[in-house]
Coordinates of C-alpha atoms in Angstrom, one line a residue:
Chain A
M3 CA 2.9 -39.2 -27.3
S4 CA -0.1 -41.8 -27.0
A5 CA 0.1 -41.0 -23.2
F6 CA -0.2 -37.3 -23.8
L7 CA -3.3 -37.8 -26.3
A8 CA -4.8 -40.3 -23.8
L9 CA -4.4 -37.7 -21.0
V10 CA -5.9 -34.7 -22.8
G11 CA -8.8 -37.0 -24.1
R12 CA -9.5 -38.2 -20.6
D13 CA -9.4 -34.6 -19.2
L14 CA -11.8 -33.5 -21.6
A15 CA -14.2 -36.4 -21.1
L16 CA -14.1 -35.8 -17.4
R17 CA -14.7 -32.1 -17.8
G18 CA -17.7 -32.9 -19.9
A19 CA -19.0 -35.4 -17.5
R20 CA -18.8 -32.9 -14.7
G21 CA -20.6 -30.2 -16.6
G22 CA -17.3 -28.0 -16.5
L23 CA -17.3 -27.2 -20.1
L24 CA -20.1 -24.7 -19.9
L25 CA -19.3 -23.1 -16.5
P26 CA -16.6 -20.8 -17.8
L27 CA -18.8 -19.6 -20.8
I28 CA -21.9 -19.0 -18.5
F29 CA -19.6 -17.0 -16.3
F30 CA -18.1 -15.0 -19.3
A31 CA -21.6 -14.3 -20.6
L32 CA -23.0 -13.3 -17.2
V33 CA -20.3 -10.8 -16.8
A34 CA -21.1 -9.3 -20.2
I35 CA -24.7 -9.1 -19.2
L36 CA -24.1 -7.6 -15.7
F37 CA -21.6 -5.0 -16.7
P38 CA -24.1 -2.6 -18.6
F39 CA -26.4 -2.8 -15.5
A40 CA -23.5 -1.9 -13.2
V41 CA -21.9 1.0 -15.2
G42 CA -25.2 2.3 -16.8
P43 CA -26.4 2.0 -20.3
D44 CA -24.4 4.7 -21.7
P45 CA -23.2 3.4 -25.2
A46 CA -20.2 5.5 -25.5
L47 CA -18.9 4.5 -22.0
L48 CA -19.6 0.8 -22.7
A49 CA -17.8 1.0 -26.1
R50 CA -14.7 2.4 -24.4
I51 CA -14.5 -0.3 -21.7
A52 CA -16.0 -3.4 -23.5
G53 CA -12.7 -4.9 -24.7
G54 CA -11.0 -4.5 -21.3
V55 CA -14.1 -6.1 -19.5
M56 CA -14.0 -9.0 -21.8
W57 CA -10.2 -9.5 -21.2
V58 CA -10.7 -9.5 -17.5
A59 CA -13.7 -11.9 -17.8
A60 CA -11.6 -14.1 -19.9
L61 CA -9.0 -14.2 -17.2
L62 CA -11.4 -15.0 -14.5
A63 CA -13.1 -17.6 -16.5
A64 CA -9.7 -19.4 -16.9
L65 CA -9.1 -19.3 -13.2
L66 CA -12.6 -20.5 -12.5
P67 CA -12.0 -24.2 -12.5
V68 CA -8.6 -24.1 -10.8
D69 CA -9.8 -26.3 -7.8
T70 CA -10.7 -29.1 -10.3
L71 CA -7.5 -28.9 -12.4
L72 CA -5.0 -30.9 -10.4
E73 CA -6.1 -31.3 -6.8
P74 CA -8.5 -34.2 -7.6
D75 CA -5.6 -36.1 -9.3
R76 CA -3.3 -35.4 -6.2
A77 CA -6.1 -36.5 -3.8
D78 CA -7.1 -39.7 -5.7
G79 CA -3.6 -41.1 -6.1
T80 CA -3.6 -40.4 -10.0
L81 CA -0.5 -38.3 -9.6
D82 CA 1.3 -41.0 -7.7
Q83 CA 0.5 -43.4 -10.5
F84 CA 2.2 -41.2 -13.0
V85 CA 5.2 -40.7 -10.7
A86 CA 5.6 -44.4 -10.0
R87 CA 5.6 -45.1 -13.7
G88 CA 8.2 -42.6 -14.4
T89 CA 5.9 -40.3 -16.4
P90 CA 7.3 -36.8 -16.1
L91 CA 5.0 -34.4 -14.2
A92 CA 5.8 -31.7 -16.8
L93 CA 4.2 -33.9 -19.5
V94 CA 1.0 -34.3 -17.2
V95 CA 1.1 -30.5 -16.5
V96 CA 1.4 -29.7 -20.2
A97 CA -1.3 -32.2 -21.2
R98 CA -3.6 -30.5 -18.4
T99 CA -2.8 -27.1 -19.8
V100 CA -3.9 -28.1 -23.4
S101 CA -7.2 -29.8 -22.2
H102 CA -7.8 -26.8 -19.9
W103 CA -7.3 -24.4 -22.9
L104 CA -9.5 -26.6 -25.2
G105 CA -12.1 -26.8 -22.4
F106 CA -12.8 -23.1 -22.2
A107 CA -11.0 -20.9 -24.8
P108 CA -12.6 -22.0 -28.3
L109 CA -16.2 -21.8 -26.9
L110 CA -15.3 -18.6 -25.2
L111 CA -14.0 -17.1 -28.5
L112 CA -17.5 -17.8 -30.0
T113 CA -19.3 -16.3 -26.9
T114 CA -17.2 -13.1 -27.5
L115 CA -19.3 -12.5 -30.5
V116 CA -22.5 -12.3 -28.5
A117 CA -20.9 -10.5 -25.5
S118 CA -19.3 -7.8 -27.7
A119 CA -22.9 -6.9 -28.9
L120 CA -24.1 -6.9 -25.4
L121 CA -21.2 -4.5 -24.3
N122 CA -21.5 -2.3 -27.5
L123 CA -17.8 -3.2 -28.5
P124 CA -17.0 -1.1 -31.6
A125 CA -17.2 -3.3 -34.6
E126 CA -13.7 -2.5 -35.8
Q127 CA -12.3 -3.7 -32.5
L128 CA -13.9 -7.1 -32.7
P129 CA -11.3 -8.9 -34.9
A130 CA -8.4 -7.4 -32.7
L131 CA -10.3 -8.8 -29.5
V132 CA -10.8 -12.2 -30.9
A133 CA -7.3 -12.4 -32.3
G134 CA -5.8 -11.1 -29.0
L135 CA -7.7 -13.6 -26.9
A136 CA -6.8 -16.5 -29.2
I137 CA -3.1 -15.4 -28.7
G138 CA -3.5 -14.7 -25.0
T139 CA -5.8 -17.5 -23.6
P140 CA -3.1 -20.2 -23.8
A141 CA -1.1 -18.1 -21.3
L142 CA -4.2 -17.8 -19.2
A143 CA -4.7 -21.6 -19.2
A144 CA -1.0 -22.1 -18.3
L145 CA -1.5 -19.7 -15.4
G146 CA -4.6 -21.5 -14.3
V147 CA -2.7 -24.8 -14.2
L148 CA 0.2 -23.2 -12.4
A149 CA -2.2 -21.9 -9.8
A150 CA -3.7 -25.2 -9.5
A151 CA -0.3 -26.8 -8.9
L152 CA 0.8 -24.3 -6.4
T153 CA -2.4 -24.8 -4.4
A154 CA -2.7 -28.6 -4.7
G155 CA -3.2 -30.0 -1.3
L156 CA -4.4 -26.8 0.3
R157 CA -7.9 -26.6 1.6
G158 CA -10.2 -23.9 0.1
A159 CA -7.4 -22.5 -2.0
G160 CA -9.4 -21.2 -4.9
G161 CA -9.1 -17.6 -3.7
L162 CA -5.4 -18.0 -2.9
A163 CA -4.8 -19.2 -6.4
G164 CA -6.2 -16.1 -7.9
L165 CA -3.9 -13.9 -5.6
L166 CA -0.9 -15.9 -6.6
V167 CA -1.1 -15.8 -10.5
L168 CA -3.1 -12.6 -11.2
P169 CA -0.1 -10.4 -11.1
L170 CA 1.6 -12.7 -13.6
A171 CA -1.3 -12.2 -16.0
L172 CA -0.7 -8.5 -16.0
P173 CA 1.6 -8.4 -19.3
V174 CA -1.0 -10.4 -21.0
L175 CA -3.8 -8.0 -20.1
I176 CA -1.6 -5.0 -20.9
F177 CA -0.7 -6.0 -24.4
G178 CA -4.1 -7.5 -24.9
A179 CA -5.6 -4.2 -24.2
G180 CA -3.0 -2.5 -26.5
V181 CA -4.0 -4.8 -29.4
L182 CA -7.5 -3.4 -29.1
T183 CA -6.4 0.2 -29.5
A184 CA -3.6 -0.3 -32.0
G185 CA -4.2 1.6 -35.3
P186 CA -4.2 -0.3 -38.6
G187 CA -0.9 -1.6 -39.6
E188 CA 0.5 -1.4 -36.0
T189 CA 1.7 -4.8 -34.9
T190 CA 4.0 -3.9 -31.9
A191 CA 1.1 -4.7 -29.4
V192 CA 0.4 -8.0 -31.0
K193 CA 4.0 -9.1 -31.2
L194 CA 4.4 -8.1 -27.4
L195 CA 1.3 -10.1 -26.5
A196 CA 2.5 -13.2 -28.5
A197 CA 5.9 -12.9 -26.6
A198 CA 4.3 -12.5 -23.2
S199 CA 2.0 -15.5 -23.9
L200 CA 4.8 -17.7 -25.3
F201 CA 6.9 -16.9 -22.3
L202 CA 4.1 -17.8 -19.9
V203 CA 3.2 -21.1 -21.7
A204 CA 6.9 -22.0 -21.7
I205 CA 7.8 -21.4 -18.0
A206 CA 4.5 -22.1 -16.2
P207 CA 4.6 -25.9 -16.7
I208 CA 8.1 -26.0 -15.4
G209 CA 7.0 -24.3 -12.2
A210 CA 3.7 -26.3 -12.0
A211 CA 5.7 -29.5 -12.3
A212 CA 8.0 -28.6 -9.5
A213 CA 5.2 -27.3 -7.3
L214 CA 3.4 -30.7 -7.8
R215 CA 6.5 -32.7 -7.0
A216 CA 6.9 -30.8 -3.8
A217 CA 3.2 -31.3 -2.9
L218 CA 3.6 -35.1 -3.2
D219 CA 6.8 -35.3 -0.9
Chain B
M137 CA 10.8 -42.7 10.6
F138 CA 13.3 -45.6 10.2
E139 CA 17.0 -45.9 9.8
G140 CA 19.7 -48.5 9.2
L141 CA 17.4 -50.3 6.7
S142 CA 19.0 -52.4 3.9
F143 CA 17.8 -55.0 1.6
G144 CA 18.1 -56.3 -1.9
L145 CA 15.8 -58.2 -4.2
G146 CA 16.4 -60.2 -7.4
A147 CA 14.4 -61.8 -10.2
G148 CA 11.4 -63.8 -8.9
Q149 CA 11.8 -62.7 -5.4
A150 CA 9.4 -61.2 -2.9
L151 CA 9.5 -59.1 0.1
L152 CA 6.7 -58.8 2.7
V153 CA 7.0 -55.6 4.8
T154 CA 5.3 -56.1 8.3
G155 CA 4.9 -53.9 11.3
P156 CA 2.4 -52.2 13.5
N157 CA 0.4 -49.2 12.2
G158 CA 2.5 -46.2 11.7
A159 CA 5.7 -48.1 11.5
G160 CA 6.5 -46.8 8.1
K161 CA 5.3 -49.7 5.8
S162 CA 3.6 -47.4 3.3
S163 CA 6.4 -44.7 3.6
L164 CA 9.0 -47.4 2.7
L165 CA 6.9 -48.4 -0.4
R166 CA 6.4 -44.8 -1.3
L167 CA 10.2 -44.3 -1.2
L168 CA 10.7 -47.3 -3.4
A169 CA 8.1 -46.0 -5.8
G170 CA 9.9 -42.5 -6.0
L171 CA 7.0 -40.7 -4.5
L172 CA 9.1 -39.7 -1.4
T173 CA 12.8 -38.7 -1.4
P174 CA 14.9 -40.4 1.4
A175 CA 16.4 -38.0 3.9
A176 CA 19.6 -40.1 3.7
G177 CA 20.6 -43.1 2.0
E178 CA 20.2 -44.5 -1.5
I179 CA 17.5 -46.5 -3.3
A180 CA 18.5 -48.4 -6.6
N181 CA 15.4 -49.4 -8.5
P182 CA 16.2 -50.3 -12.1
F183 CA 12.8 -51.8 -12.8
A184 CA 9.7 -50.5 -14.4
T185 CA 7.5 -50.2 -11.4
A186 CA 3.7 -50.6 -10.9
W187 CA 2.2 -48.9 -7.9
L188 CA -0.8 -49.9 -5.8
G189 CA -1.4 -47.5 -3.0
H190 CA -4.2 -46.9 -0.8
D191 CA -6.0 -44.8 -3.3
N192 CA -7.2 -46.6 -6.4
A193 CA -6.8 -43.6 -8.8
L194 CA -9.9 -44.5 -10.8
K195 CA -12.2 -41.6 -11.6
A196 CA -15.8 -41.9 -10.2
E197 CA -17.5 -40.5 -13.4
R198 CA -15.7 -42.7 -15.9
R199 CA -16.6 -46.4 -16.9
L200 CA -14.2 -48.9 -15.5
I201 CA -13.2 -50.1 -19.0
D202 CA -12.4 -46.5 -20.1
E203 CA -10.3 -46.2 -17.0
L204 CA -8.3 -49.3 -17.7
R205 CA -7.9 -48.6 -21.4
F206 CA -6.5 -45.1 -20.4
W207 CA -3.8 -46.4 -18.0
A208 CA -3.0 -49.1 -20.8
A209 CA -2.4 -46.2 -23.2
V210 CA -0.1 -44.5 -20.7
D211 CA 1.7 -47.8 -20.2
G212 CA 1.7 -48.7 -23.8
T213 CA 0.2 -52.1 -23.3
P214 CA -1.9 -53.7 -26.0
A215 CA -5.9 -53.7 -25.7
A216 CA -5.7 -57.6 -25.6
R217 CA -3.9 -57.4 -22.2
I218 CA -6.8 -55.3 -20.7
D219 CA -9.3 -58.0 -21.8
A220 CA -7.1 -60.5 -20.2
A221 CA -6.9 -58.5 -17.0
L222 CA -10.7 -58.1 -16.9
D223 CA -11.1 -61.8 -17.2
R224 CA -8.4 -62.6 -14.7
F225 CA -10.0 -60.4 -12.0
D226 CA -13.6 -61.3 -12.9
L227 CA -14.4 -57.7 -13.8
D228 CA -16.1 -58.5 -17.2
A229 CA -19.6 -58.0 -15.9
I230 CA -19.0 -54.8 -14.4
A231 CA -16.6 -53.2 -16.9
A232 CA -19.2 -50.9 -18.5
L233 CA -20.4 -49.5 -15.1
P234 CA -19.2 -46.1 -14.0
V235 CA -16.6 -46.4 -11.2
R236 CA -18.8 -44.5 -8.7
V237 CA -21.3 -47.4 -8.5
L238 CA -18.6 -50.0 -7.8
S239 CA -18.0 -51.3 -4.3
S240 CA -14.6 -50.9 -2.7
G241 CA -13.6 -54.6 -3.3
Q242 CA -14.5 -54.2 -7.0
K243 CA -12.4 -51.0 -7.2
R244 CA -9.5 -52.7 -5.5
R245 CA -9.8 -55.4 -8.1
A246 CA -9.7 -52.9 -11.0
A247 CA -6.7 -51.3 -9.5
L248 CA -5.1 -54.9 -9.3
A249 CA -6.1 -55.4 -12.9
R250 CA -4.2 -52.2 -13.8
T251 CA -1.2 -53.3 -12.0
W252 CA -1.3 -56.7 -13.6
A253 CA -1.8 -55.3 -17.1
S254 CA 0.9 -52.7 -16.8
G255 CA 3.6 -55.2 -17.6
A256 CA 6.0 -53.6 -14.8
R257 CA 8.6 -56.0 -13.5
L258 CA 8.3 -54.7 -9.9
W259 CA 5.0 -54.5 -8.2
L260 CA 4.8 -52.3 -5.1
L261 CA 1.5 -53.5 -3.4
D262 CA 0.3 -51.4 -0.3
E263 CA -2.4 -53.5 1.5
P264 CA -3.4 -55.1 -1.7
S265 CA -6.0 -57.2 -0.1
V266 CA -8.2 -54.5 1.4
G267 CA -11.7 -55.0 0.6
L268 CA -11.2 -58.4 -1.2
D269 CA -13.1 -61.5 -0.5
V270 CA -11.4 -65.0 0.0
A271 CA -12.0 -65.8 -3.7
N272 CA -10.3 -62.6 -4.8
V273 CA -7.4 -63.0 -2.3
A274 CA -6.8 -66.3 -4.1
R275 CA -6.7 -64.5 -7.5
L276 CA -4.3 -62.0 -6.1
S277 CA -2.0 -64.7 -4.7
D278 CA -2.2 -66.6 -8.1
A279 CA -1.3 -63.5 -10.0
M280 CA 1.6 -62.7 -7.7
R281 CA 2.8 -66.3 -8.0
E282 CA 2.7 -66.1 -11.8
H283 CA 4.4 -62.7 -11.9
R284 CA 7.2 -64.1 -9.9
A285 CA 7.5 -67.3 -11.9
A286 CA 8.0 -65.1 -15.0
G287 CA 10.9 -63.2 -13.2
G288 CA 8.8 -60.5 -11.7
L289 CA 9.4 -58.9 -8.2
V290 CA 6.8 -58.1 -5.5
I291 CA 7.2 -56.0 -2.5
A292 CA 4.0 -55.9 -0.5
T293 CA 2.7 -54.7 2.9
S294 CA -0.2 -56.7 4.5
H295 CA -1.5 -57.3 7.9
V296 CA -3.2 -60.6 6.6
D297 CA -1.8 -63.6 4.7
I298 CA -1.9 -62.8 1.0
G299 CA -0.4 -66.1 -0.1
L300 CA 3.1 -64.6 -0.9
D301 CA 4.9 -68.0 -0.8
D302 CA 8.5 -68.1 0.6
A303 CA 8.9 -64.3 0.7
A304 CA 11.5 -62.5 2.7
E305 CA 10.0 -60.7 5.6
L306 CA 11.0 -57.2 6.7
A307 CA 9.8 -56.3 10.0
L308 CA 9.8 -52.6 10.7

């Protein structure tokens, strides 16, 4: 447990030192600013697409730091150190998922408040969007780490990482958008979103640990 | 890479793996550390293992002391042991510096300090003396001698004399 906490703490310190804490946020905010320029300032149109745009932006923000999630640890021998000690790679991957989530999601949820104003998100949809992102972002973080593990050791693999895991994010996006349009008292979409998120959070580290093990061999 | 290899090691013993470049010295150590899986055969390593590879596994952005404390937390070793390790490898003066400003010899000493502090019974050292000056190679051999006197095991590769007394030699 102390190893797990030490790992999460070091990850966050490293991310802070590299300036990686703000990058996903700036990216997320930029998407929110650019979209009205791209589709035109029609308030009704923006209100219709705002929630979906923010979900896609959150997904891409989660994949933004994929190159820095595991590859540096493979390249500088850190993963070797864990394997030699008998530390399970799954533990490393779960710790990385937690630190990745902490590194982008809480601040991103706050930024949502600003972005929703820029995109003219209907006020009644804001709680559903924030709640949906809070439930769905752990899955996005887990997918980011899975992509990092699958592409560790490959050169210039950032784009490939997106191609690999974007399809897996589909259920989260579909149910996340469903939460936005669910009427009052309808909880089916939230439950399905939570189920999809839990499923991905549970299986992604297993796949990521196996991929890392294969990358070391 | 190699086949028909067989050796055993007990408490306090050491093995020096020698051979030309590309003979498989590092691969043998990686096999022993569990970083590679053998194509055939069996490796029985019941010991807690400390690994010192070519890469020092220290993050450039972090202070040396923070990195050593991190690995101590992973190993579950007490803080006092880190202080002793800093002292032992003459790292006190540079402990507060970020790793990126350190020389390769200083980073190597830090990696040795981590190995020493880990409390592992078996040390796997791949070219441990790379970048070290004469005084620090002496520190390394002292550390290895003490480790073995306390029942520890050392398996090392090296092209130079690292002061591994009466070690068995395995030429690849």
